[in-house]
CSV table of C-alpha atoms (C1' of nucleotides) in Angstrom, one decimal:
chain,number,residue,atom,x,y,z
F,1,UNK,CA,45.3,-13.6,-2.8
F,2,UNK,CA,46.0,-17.1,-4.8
F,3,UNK,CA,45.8,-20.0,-3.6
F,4,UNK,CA,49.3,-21.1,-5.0
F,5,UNK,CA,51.1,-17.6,-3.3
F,6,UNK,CA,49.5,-18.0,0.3
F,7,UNK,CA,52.2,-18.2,3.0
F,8,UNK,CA,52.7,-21.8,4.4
F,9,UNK,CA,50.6,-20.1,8.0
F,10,UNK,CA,47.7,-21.6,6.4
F,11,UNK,CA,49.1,-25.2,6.8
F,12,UNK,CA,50.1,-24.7,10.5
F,13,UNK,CA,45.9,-23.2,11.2
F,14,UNK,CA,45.1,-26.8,9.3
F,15,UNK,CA,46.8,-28.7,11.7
F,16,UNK,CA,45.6,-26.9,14.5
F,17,UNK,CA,42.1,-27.7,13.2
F,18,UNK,CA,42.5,-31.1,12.4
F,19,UNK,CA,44.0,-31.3,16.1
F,20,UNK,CA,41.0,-29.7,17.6
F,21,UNK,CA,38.8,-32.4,14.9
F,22,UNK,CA,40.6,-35.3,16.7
F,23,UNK,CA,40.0,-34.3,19.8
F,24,UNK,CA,36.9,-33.5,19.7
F,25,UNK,CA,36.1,-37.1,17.9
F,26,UNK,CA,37.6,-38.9,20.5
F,27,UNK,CA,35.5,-37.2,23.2
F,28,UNK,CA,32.4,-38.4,21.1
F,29,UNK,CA,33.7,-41.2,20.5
F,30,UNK,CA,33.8,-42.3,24.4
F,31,UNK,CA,30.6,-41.1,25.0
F,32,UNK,CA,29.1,-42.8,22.0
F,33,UNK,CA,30.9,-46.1,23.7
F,34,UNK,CA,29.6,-44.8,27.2
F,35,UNK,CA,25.9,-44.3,26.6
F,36,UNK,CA,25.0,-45.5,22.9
F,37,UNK,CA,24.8,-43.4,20.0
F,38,UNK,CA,21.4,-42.3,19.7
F,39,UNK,CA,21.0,-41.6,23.2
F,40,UNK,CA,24.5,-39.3,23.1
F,41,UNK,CA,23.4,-35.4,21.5
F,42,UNK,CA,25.5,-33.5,19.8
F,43,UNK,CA,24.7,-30.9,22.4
F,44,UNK,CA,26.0,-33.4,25.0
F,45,UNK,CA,29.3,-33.8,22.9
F,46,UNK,CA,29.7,-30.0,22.6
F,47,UNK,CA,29.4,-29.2,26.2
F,48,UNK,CA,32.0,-32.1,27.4
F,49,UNK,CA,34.8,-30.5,25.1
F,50,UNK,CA,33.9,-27.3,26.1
F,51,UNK,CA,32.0,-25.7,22.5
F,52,UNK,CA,29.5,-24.8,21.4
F,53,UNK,CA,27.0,-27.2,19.3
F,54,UNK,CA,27.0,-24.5,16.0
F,55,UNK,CA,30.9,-25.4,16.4
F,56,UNK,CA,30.7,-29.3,16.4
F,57,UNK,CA,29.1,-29.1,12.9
F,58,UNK,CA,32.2,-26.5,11.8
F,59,UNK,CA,34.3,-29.6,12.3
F,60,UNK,CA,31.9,-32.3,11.2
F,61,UNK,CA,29.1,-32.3,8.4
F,62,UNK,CA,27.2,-34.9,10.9
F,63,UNK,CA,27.4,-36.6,13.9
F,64,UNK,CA,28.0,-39.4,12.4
F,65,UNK,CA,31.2,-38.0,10.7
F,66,UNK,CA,32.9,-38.1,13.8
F,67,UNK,CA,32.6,-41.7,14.5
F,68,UNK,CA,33.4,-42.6,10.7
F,69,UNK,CA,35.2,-39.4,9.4
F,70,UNK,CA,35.6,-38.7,5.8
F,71,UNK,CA,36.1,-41.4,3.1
F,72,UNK,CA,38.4,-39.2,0.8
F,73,UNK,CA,41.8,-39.4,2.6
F,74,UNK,CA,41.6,-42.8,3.0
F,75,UNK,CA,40.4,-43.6,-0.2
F,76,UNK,CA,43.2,-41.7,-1.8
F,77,UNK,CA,45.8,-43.4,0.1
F,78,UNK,CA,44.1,-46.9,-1.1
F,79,UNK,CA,43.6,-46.0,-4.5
F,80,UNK,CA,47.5,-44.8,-4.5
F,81,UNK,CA,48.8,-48.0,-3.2
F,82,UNK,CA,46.4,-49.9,-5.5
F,83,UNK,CA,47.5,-48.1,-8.5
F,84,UNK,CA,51.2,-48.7,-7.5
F,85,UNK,CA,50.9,-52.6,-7.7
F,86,UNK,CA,52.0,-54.5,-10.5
F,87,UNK,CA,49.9,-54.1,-14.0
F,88,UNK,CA,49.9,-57.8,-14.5
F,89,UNK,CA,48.6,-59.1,-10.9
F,90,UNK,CA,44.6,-60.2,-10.8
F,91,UNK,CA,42.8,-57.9,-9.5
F,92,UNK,CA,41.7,-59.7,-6.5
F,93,UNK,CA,45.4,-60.0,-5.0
F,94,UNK,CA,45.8,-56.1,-6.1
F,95,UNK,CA,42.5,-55.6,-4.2
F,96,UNK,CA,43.5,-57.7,-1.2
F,97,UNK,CA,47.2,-55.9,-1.0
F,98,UNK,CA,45.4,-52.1,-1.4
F,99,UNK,CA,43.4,-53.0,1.5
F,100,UNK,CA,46.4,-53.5,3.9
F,101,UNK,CA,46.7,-49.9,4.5
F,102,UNK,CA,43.4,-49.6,6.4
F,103,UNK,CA,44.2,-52.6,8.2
F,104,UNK,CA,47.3,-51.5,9.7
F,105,UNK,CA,45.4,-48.3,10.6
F,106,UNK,CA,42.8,-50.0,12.4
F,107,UNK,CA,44.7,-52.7,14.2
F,108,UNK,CA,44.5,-50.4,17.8
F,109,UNK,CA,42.6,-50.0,20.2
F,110,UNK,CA,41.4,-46.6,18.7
F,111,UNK,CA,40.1,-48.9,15.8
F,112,UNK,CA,38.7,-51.4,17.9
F,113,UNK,CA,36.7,-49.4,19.9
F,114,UNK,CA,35.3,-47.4,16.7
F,115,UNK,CA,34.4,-50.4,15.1
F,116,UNK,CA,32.6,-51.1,18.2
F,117,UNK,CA,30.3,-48.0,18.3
F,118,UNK,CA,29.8,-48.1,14.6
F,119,UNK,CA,28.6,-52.1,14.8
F,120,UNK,CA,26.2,-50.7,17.6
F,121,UNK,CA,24.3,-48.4,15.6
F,122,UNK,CA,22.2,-49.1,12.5
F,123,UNK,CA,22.8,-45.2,11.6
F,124,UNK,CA,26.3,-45.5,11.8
F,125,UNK,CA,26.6,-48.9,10.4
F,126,UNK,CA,24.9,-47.3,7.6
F,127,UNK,CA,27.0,-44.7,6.9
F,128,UNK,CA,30.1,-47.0,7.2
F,129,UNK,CA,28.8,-48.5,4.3
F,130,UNK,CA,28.3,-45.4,2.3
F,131,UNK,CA,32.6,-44.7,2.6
F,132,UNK,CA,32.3,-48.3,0.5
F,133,UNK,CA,30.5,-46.4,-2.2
F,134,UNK,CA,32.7,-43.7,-2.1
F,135,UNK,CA,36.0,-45.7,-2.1
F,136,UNK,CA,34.1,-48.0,-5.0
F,137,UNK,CA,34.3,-45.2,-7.1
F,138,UNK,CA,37.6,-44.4,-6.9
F,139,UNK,CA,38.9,-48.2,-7.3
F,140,UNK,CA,37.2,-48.6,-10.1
F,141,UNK,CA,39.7,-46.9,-12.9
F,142,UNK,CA,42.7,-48.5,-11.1
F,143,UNK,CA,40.5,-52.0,-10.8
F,144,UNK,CA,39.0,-51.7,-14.5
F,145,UNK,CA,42.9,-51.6,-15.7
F,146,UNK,CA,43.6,-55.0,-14.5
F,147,UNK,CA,40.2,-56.4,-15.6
F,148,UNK,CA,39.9,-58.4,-19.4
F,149,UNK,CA,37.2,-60.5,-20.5
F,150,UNK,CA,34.5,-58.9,-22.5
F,151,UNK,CA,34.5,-54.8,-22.6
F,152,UNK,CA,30.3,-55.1,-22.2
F,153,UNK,CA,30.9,-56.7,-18.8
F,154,UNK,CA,33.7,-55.7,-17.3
F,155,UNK,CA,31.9,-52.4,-15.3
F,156,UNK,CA,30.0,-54.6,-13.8
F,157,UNK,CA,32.8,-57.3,-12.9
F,158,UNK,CA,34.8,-54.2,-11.5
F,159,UNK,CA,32.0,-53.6,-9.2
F,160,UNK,CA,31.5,-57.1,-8.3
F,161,UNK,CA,35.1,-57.7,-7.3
F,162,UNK,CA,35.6,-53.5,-5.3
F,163,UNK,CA,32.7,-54.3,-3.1
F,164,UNK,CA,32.7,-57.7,-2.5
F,165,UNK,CA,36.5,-56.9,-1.5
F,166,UNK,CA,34.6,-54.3,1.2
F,167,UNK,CA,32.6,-57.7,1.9
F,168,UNK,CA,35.5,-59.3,3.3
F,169,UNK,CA,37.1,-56.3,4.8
F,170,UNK,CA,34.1,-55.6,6.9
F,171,UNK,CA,33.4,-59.6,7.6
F,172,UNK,CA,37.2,-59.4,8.9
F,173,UNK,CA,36.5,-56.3,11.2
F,174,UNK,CA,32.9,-58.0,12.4
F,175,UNK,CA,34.9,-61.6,13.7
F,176,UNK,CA,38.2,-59.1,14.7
F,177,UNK,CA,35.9,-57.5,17.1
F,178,UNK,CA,33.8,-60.8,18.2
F,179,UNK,CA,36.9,-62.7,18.9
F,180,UNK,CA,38.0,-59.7,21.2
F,181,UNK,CA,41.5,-59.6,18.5
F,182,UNK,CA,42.6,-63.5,19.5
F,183,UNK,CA,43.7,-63.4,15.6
F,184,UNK,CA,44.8,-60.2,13.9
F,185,UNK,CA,43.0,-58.2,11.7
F,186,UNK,CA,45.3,-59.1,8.9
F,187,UNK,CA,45.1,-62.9,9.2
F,188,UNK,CA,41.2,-62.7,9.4
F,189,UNK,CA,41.0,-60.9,6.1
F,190,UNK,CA,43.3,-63.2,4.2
F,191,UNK,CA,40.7,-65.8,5.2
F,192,UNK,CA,38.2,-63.5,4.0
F,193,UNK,CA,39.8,-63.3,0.8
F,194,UNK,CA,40.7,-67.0,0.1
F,195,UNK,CA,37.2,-67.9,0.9
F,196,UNK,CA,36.2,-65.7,-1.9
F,197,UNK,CA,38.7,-67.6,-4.8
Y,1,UNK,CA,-9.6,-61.7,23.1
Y,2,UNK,CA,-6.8,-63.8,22.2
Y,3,UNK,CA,-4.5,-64.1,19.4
Y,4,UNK,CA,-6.0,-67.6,18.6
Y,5,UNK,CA,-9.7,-66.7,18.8
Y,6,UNK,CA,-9.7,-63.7,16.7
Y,7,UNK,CA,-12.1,-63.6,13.9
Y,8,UNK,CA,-10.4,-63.5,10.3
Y,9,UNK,CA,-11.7,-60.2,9.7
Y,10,UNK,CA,-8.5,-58.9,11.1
Y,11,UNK,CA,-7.0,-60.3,8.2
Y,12,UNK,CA,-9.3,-58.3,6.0
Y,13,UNK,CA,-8.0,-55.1,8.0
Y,14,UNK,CA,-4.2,-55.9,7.4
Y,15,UNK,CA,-5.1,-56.2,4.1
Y,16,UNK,CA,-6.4,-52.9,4.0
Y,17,UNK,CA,-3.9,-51.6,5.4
Y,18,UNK,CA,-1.5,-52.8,3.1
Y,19,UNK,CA,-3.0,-51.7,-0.1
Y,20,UNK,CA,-3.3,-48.1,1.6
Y,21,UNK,CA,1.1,-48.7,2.6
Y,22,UNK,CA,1.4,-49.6,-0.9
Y,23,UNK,CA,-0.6,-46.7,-2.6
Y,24,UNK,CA,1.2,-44.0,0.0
Y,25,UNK,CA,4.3,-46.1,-1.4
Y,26,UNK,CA,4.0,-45.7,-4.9
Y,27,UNK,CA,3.2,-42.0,-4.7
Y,28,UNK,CA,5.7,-41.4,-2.4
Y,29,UNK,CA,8.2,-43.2,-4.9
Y,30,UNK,CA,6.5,-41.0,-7.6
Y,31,UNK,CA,7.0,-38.0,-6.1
Y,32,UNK,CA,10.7,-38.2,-4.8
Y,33,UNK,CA,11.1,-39.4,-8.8
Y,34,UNK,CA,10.1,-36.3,-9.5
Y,35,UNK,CA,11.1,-33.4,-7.3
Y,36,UNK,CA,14.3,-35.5,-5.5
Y,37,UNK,CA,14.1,-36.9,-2.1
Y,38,UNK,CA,15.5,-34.3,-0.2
Y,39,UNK,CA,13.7,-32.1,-1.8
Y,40,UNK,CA,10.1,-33.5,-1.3
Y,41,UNK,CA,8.6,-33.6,2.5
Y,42,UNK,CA,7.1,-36.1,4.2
Y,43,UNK,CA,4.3,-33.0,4.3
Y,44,UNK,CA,3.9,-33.1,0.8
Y,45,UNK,CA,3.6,-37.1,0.6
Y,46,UNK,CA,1.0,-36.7,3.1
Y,47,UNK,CA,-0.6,-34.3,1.6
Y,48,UNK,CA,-0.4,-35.7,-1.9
Y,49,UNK,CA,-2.3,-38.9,-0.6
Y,50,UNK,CA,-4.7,-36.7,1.6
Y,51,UNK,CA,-3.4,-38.4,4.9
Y,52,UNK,CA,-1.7,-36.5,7.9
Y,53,UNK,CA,1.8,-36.7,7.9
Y,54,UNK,CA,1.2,-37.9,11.7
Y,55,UNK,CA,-0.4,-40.7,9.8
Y,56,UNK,CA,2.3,-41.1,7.3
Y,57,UNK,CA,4.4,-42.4,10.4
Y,58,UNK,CA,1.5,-45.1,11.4
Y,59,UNK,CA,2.3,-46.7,8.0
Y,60,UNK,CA,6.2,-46.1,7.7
Y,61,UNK,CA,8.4,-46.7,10.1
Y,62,UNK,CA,11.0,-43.8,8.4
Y,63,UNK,CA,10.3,-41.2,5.1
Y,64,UNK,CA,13.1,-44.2,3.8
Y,65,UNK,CA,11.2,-46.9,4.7
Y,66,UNK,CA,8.5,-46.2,1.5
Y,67,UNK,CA,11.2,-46.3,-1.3
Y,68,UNK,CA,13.4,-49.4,0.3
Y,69,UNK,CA,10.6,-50.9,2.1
Y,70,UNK,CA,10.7,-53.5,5.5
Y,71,UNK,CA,13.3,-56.0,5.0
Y,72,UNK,CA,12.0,-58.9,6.4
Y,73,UNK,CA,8.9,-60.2,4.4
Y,74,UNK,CA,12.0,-60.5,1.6
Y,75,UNK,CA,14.2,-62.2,4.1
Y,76,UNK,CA,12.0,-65.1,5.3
Y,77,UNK,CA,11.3,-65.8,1.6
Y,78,UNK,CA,14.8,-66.0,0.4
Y,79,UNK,CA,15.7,-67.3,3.5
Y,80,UNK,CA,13.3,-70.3,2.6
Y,81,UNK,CA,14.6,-70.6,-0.7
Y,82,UNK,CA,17.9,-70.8,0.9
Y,83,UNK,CA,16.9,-73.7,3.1
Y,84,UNK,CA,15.1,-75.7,0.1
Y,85,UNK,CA,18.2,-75.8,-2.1
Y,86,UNK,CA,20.5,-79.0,-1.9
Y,87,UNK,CA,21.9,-79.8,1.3
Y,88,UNK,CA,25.4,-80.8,-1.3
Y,89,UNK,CA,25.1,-77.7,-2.9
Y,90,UNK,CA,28.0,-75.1,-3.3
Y,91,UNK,CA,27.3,-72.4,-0.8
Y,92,UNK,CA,28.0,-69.8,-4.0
Y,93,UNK,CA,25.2,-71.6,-6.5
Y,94,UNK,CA,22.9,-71.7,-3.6
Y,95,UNK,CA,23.4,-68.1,-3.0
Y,96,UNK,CA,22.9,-67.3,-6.6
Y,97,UNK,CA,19.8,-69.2,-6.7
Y,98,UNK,CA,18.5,-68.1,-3.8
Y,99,UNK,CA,18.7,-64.2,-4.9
Y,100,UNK,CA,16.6,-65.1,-7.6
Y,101,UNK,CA,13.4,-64.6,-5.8
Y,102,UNK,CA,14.5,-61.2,-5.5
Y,103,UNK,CA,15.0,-60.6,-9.4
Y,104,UNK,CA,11.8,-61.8,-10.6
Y,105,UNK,CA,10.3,-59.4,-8.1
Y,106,UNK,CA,12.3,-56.1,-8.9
Y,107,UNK,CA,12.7,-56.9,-13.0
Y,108,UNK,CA,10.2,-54.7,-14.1
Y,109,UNK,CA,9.1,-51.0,-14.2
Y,110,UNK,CA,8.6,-50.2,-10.5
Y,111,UNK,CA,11.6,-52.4,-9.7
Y,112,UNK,CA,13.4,-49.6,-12.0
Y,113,UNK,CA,11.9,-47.1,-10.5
Y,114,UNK,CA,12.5,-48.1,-7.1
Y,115,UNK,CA,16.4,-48.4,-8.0
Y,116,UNK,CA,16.7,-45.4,-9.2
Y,117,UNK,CA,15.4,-43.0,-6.5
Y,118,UNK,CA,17.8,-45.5,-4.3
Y,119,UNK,CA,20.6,-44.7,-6.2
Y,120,UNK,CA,19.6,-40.9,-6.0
Y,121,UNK,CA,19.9,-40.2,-2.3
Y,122,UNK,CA,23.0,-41.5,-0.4
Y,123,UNK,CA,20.5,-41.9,2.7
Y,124,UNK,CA,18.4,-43.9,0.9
Y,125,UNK,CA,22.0,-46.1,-0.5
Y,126,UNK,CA,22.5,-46.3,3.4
Y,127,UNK,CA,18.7,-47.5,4.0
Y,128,UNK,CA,19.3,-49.9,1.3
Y,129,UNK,CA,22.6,-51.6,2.5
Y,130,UNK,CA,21.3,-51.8,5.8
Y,131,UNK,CA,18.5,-54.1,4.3
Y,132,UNK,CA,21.8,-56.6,3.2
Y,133,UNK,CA,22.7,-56.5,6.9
Y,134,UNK,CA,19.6,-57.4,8.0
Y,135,UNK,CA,19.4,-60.1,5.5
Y,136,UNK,CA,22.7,-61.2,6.1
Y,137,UNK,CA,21.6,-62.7,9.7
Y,138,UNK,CA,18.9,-64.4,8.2
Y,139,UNK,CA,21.1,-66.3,5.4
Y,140,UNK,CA,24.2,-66.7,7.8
Y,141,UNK,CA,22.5,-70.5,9.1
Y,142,UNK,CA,21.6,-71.6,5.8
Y,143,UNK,CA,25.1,-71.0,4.4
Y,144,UNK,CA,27.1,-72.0,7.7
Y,145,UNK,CA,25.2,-75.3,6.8
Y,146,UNK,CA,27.0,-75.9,3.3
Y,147,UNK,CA,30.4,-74.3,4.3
Y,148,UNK,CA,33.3,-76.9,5.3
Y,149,UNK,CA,36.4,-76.8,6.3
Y,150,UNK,CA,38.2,-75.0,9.8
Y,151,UNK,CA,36.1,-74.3,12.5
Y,152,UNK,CA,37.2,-71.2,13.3
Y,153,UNK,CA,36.4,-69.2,10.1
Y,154,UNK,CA,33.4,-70.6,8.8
Y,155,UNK,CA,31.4,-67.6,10.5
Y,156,UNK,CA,34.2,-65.8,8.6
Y,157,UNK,CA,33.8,-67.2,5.7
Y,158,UNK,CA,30.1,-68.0,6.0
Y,159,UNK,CA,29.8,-64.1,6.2
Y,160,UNK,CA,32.2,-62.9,3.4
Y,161,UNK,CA,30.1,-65.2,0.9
Y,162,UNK,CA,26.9,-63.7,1.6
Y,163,UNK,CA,27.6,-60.0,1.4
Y,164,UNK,CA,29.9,-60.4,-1.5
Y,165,UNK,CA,26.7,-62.4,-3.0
Y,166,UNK,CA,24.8,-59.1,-2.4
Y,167,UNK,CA,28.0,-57.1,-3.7
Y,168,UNK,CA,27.0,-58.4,-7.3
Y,169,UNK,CA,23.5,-58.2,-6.3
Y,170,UNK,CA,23.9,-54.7,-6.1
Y,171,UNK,CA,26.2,-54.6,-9.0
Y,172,UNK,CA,23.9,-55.9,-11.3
Y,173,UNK,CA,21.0,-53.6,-10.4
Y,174,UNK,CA,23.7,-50.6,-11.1
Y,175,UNK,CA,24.6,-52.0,-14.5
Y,176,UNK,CA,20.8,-52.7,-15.2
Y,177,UNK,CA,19.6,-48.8,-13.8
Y,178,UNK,CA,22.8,-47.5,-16.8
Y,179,UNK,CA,21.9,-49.6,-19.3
Y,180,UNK,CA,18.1,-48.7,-18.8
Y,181,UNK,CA,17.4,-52.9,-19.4
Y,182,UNK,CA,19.5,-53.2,-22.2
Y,183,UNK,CA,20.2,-56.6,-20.4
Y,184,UNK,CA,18.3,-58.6,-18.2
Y,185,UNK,CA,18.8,-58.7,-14.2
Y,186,UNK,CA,19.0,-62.1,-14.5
Y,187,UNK,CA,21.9,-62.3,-16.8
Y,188,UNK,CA,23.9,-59.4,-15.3
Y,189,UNK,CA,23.4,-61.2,-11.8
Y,190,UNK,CA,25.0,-64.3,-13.3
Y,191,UNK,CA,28.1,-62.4,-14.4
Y,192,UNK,CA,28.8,-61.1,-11.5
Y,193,UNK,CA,28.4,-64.0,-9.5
Y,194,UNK,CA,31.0,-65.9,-12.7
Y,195,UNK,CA,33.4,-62.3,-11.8
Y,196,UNK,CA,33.9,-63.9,-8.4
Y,197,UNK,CA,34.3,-67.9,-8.9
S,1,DG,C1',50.7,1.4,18.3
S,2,DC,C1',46.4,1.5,15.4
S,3,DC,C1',43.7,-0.1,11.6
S,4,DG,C1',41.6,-3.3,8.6
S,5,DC,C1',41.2,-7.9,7.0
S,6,DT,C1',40.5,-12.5,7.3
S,7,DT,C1',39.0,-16.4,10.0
S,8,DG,C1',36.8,-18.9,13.8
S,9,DT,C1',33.1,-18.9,17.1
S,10,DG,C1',28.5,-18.5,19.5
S,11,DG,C1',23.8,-17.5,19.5
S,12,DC,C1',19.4,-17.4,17.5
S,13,DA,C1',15.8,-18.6,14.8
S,14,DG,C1',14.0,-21.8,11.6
S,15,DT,C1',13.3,-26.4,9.0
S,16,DG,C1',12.4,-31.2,8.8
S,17,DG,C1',12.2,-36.0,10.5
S,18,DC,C1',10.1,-38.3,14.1
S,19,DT,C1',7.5,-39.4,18.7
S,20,DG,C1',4.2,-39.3,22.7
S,21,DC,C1',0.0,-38.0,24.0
S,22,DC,C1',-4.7,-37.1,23.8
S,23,DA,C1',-9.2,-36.3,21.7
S,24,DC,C1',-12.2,-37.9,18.4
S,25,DA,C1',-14.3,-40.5,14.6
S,26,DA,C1',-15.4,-45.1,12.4
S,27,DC,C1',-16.9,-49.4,13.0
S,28,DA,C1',-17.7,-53.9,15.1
S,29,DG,C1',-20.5,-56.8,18.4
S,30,DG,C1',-24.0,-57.1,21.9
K,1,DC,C1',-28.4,-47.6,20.9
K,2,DC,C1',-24.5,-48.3,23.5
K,3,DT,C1',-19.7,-49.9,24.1
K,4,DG,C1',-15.1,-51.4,23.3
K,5,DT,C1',-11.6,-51.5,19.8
K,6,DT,C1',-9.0,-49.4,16.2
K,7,DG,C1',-7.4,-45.8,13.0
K,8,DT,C1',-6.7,-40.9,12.6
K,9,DG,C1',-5.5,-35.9,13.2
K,10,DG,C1',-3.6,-32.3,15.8
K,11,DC,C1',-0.4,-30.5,19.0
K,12,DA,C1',3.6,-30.0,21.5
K,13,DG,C1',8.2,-31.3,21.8
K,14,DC,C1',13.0,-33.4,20.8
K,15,DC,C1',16.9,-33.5,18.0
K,16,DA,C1',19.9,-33.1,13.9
K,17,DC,C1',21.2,-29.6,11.0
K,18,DT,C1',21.6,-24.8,8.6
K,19,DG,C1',21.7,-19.8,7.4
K,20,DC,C1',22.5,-15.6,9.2
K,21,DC,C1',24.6,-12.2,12.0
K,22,DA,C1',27.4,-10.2,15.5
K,23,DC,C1',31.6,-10.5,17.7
K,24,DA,C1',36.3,-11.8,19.1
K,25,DA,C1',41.1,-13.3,17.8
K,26,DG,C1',45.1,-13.2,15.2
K,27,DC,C1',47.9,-11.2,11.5
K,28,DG,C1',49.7,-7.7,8.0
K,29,DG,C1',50.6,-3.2,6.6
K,30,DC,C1',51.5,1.4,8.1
DNA sequence: GCCGCTTGTGGCAGTGGCTGCCACAACAGG
DNA sequence: CCTGTTGTGGCAGCCACTGCCACAAGCGGC
């Protein structure tokens, strides 16, 4: 059978599964809190939610994937809102704008507490850095539209401007969760930004 | 014995022992060139040099740590660097001058090399961005000493300058690895840092 | 109701990175 | 020649992760 002809059944299995994923990721995400990281297995995740360990890595390519999860949606949902802003604003403000979507999904305590366990691991720090990468990528078309100046350089100013955006995204989640969120997210990364100018 | 009475000899031993890191290094580097990271074993390093791989793990700390290397030795040097720039200096030049110890080290055939297998294997990306990190707490005194203004978001601040300092560091090794040294690391280094004035 | 298909799951064995431990070799100083 | 220190190899084991296979659950057609 084609994909286009399949009955809508498959959609309602999908949500099931992305249920089951959230579940399980919050259960690994409080023992990851709980116990640290490295000293957590994936075994020990498994048996609190009640699978088996083969299954954990059905619903995550690592166990790092269910602290930090998959860059694509996200990155989609940026790169939309980023292509949607006005063709004549710099880049930076289009940049800065983009960027509110992850903010207001992260301003919780969800957010707060996974930026926690991911600032507490260098693994997981790590591959919070590698979504940057993969979010880079996509900016880039949508950020190399707004860029002039010489063609030979503007790759590389494109680059420049996406990650050190990331810079000041993930300097605004490192003081949100030092200051306990006495100032919100939102605030601290305008700073971020308007140091940058 | 103490620490203070030791002969120099010991000297002449960590000497050793760094020219054997840095021949294990390079043929490591050469071989994950050749066959792809993943794809070559720490057995086969081992065996390539005609060490055990037990012994592989005496010299690096992770099968990463030979391509990207231990962060510190860099640090303290650009750290000092840092330090010995004007105390009226913007925060931004200083950073730009600063990273230039790192250019002059990496702008030339290993340097290449070395960036390429980096870009090759998103562990080793991961390995390599944790090294900013690392460096990142070394800078942040040095910089918090040049940056004015509120209180309460200079650590911000302080901290969105430096990583977006190694955002078009890492931009300009990307654009240098395309353009196979069409352009010098140098030069690309200063447009990016010019991208974000 | 039965059958057959697809899809999710568990178990098992295996790979590879990495570590602790211990025995042994190399080499210095006495 | 002996002795303490230091580097090395081998072995066993942990853990993340994967491929494979057998099996169970749900769904469609009949």
């Amino acid at each position: 059978m084609s994909e286009a002809t399949r009955s809508p059944r498959l959609d309602l299995r999908g949500a099931a599964r992305d249920a089951v994923r959230d579940q399980v990721a919050e259960s690994a995400l409080r023992l990851f809190d709980e116990h640290g990281f490295d000293a957590t297995t994936v075994d020990d995740v498994a048996r609190a939610v009640g699978i088996s360990p083969r299954s954990f890595f059905r619903y995550f390519t690592s166990k790092e994937d269910a602290v930090v999860g998959d860059p694509m949606p996200y990155g989609r949902l940026v790169t939309d809102d980023l292509a949607a802003r006005p063709a004549d604003e710099q880049p930076w403000d289009s940049l800065r704008a983009a960027l509110q979507r992850l903010v207001d999904d992260a301003e919780n305590d969800r957010g707060m507490l996974t930026m926690r366990v991911v600032m507490s691991s260098p693994s997981l720090r790590a591959r919070h850095l590698e979504k940057h990468l993969a979010w880079g990528q996509m900016f880039e078309p949508e950020v190399l539209k707004r860029i002039g100046g010489l063609a030979a350089t503007r790759r590389l100013r494109a680059h420049a401007l996406i990650h050190a955006a990331f810079a000041c995204l993930d300097a605004a989640f490192g003081e949100w969760v030092a200051l306990e969120r006495a100032r919100t997210l939102s605030e601290l990364l305008d700073d971020a930004f308007q140091a940058l100018r």
